Tab-separated table of C-alpha atoms in Angstrom:
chain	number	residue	atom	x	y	z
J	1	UNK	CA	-79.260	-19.920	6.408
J	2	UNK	CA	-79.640	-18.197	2.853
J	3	UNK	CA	-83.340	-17.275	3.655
J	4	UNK	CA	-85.267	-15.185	6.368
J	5	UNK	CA	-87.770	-16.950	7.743
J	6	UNK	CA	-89.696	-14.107	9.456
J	7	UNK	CA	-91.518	-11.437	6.897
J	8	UNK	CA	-89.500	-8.822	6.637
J	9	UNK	CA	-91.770	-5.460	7.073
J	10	UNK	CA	-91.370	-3.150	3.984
J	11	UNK	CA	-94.209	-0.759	4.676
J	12	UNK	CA	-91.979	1.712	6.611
J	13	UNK	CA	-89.399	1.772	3.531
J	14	UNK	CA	-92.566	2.792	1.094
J	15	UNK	CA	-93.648	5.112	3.457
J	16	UNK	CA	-90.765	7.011	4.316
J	17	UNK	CA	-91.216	8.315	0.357
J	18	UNK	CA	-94.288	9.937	0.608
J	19	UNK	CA	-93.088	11.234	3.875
J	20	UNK	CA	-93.131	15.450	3.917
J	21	UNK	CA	-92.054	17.289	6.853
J	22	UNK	CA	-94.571	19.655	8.183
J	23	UNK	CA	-91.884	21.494	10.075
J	24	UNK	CA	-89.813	24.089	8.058
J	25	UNK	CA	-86.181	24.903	8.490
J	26	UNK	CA	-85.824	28.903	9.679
J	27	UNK	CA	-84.844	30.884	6.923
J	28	UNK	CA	-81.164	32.047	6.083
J	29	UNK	CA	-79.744	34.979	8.071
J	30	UNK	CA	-79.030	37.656	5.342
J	31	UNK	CA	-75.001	38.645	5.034
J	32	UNK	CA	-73.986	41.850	7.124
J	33	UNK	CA	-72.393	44.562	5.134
J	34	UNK	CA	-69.172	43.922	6.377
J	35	UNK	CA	-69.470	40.084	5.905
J	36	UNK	CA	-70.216	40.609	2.021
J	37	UNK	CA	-66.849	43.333	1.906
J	38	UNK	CA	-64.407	40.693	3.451
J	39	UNK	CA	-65.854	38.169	1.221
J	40	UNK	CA	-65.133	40.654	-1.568
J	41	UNK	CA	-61.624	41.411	-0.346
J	42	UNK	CA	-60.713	37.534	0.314
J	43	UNK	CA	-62.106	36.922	-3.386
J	44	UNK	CA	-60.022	39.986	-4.528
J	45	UNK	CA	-56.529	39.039	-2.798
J	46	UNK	CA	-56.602	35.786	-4.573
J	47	UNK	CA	-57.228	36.451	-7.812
J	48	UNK	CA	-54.566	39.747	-7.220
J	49	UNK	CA	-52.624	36.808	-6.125
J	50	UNK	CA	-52.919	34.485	-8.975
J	51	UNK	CA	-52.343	37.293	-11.445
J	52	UNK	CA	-48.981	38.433	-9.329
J	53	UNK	CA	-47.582	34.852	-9.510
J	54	UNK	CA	-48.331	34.545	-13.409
J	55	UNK	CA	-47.099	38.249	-13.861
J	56	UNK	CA	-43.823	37.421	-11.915
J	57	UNK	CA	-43.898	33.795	-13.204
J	58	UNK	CA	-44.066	34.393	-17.367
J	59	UNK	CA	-40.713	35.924	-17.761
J	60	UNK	CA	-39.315	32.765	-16.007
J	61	UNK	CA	-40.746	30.547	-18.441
J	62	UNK	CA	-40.222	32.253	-21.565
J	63	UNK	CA	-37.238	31.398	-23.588
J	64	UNK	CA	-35.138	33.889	-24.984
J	65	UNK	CA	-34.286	33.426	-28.651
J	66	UNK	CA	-32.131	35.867	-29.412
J	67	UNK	CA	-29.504	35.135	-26.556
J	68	UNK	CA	-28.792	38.806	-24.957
J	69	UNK	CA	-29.852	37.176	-21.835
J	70	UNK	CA	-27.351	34.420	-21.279
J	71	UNK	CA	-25.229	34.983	-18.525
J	72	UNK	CA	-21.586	33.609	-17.756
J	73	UNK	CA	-21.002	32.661	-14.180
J	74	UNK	CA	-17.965	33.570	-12.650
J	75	UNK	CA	-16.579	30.175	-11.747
J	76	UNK	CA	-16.127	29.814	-15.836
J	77	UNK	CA	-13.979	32.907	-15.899
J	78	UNK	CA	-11.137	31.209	-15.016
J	79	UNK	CA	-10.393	33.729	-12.279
């Protein structure tokens, strides 16, 4: 049950490594002009994206030491 009984044909494993393909793939369609400008603009918007979001982003994270921007909200007015 733990052994194979029958010899167990390792040729094909050996020569599947020396195996080269004689057929070749077709080569790579070059990129149209207008393929490589929306690549461009796709690559564009999301770094103008990323830079937007840490632009818009910074303020919100920075902490203001001297205290000029602390508001009151109204509820505490007493009104």
């Amino acid at each position: 049950m733990f052994g194979r009984r029958e010899p167990v044909p390792f040729a094909f494993i050996a020569e599947a490594e020396r195996f080269r393909s004689n057929v070749t793939p077709p080569p790579r369609e070059r990129a149209t002009a207008g393929q490589i400008a929306g690549r461009c603009l796709l690559g564009l918007t999301v770094v103008a994206g990323l830079v937007g979001s840490l632009v818009i982003g910074t303020p919100a994270l920075s902490t203001d030491p001297s205290g000029t921007g602390t508001q009151q909200s109204q509820a505490t007015d007493g009104r």
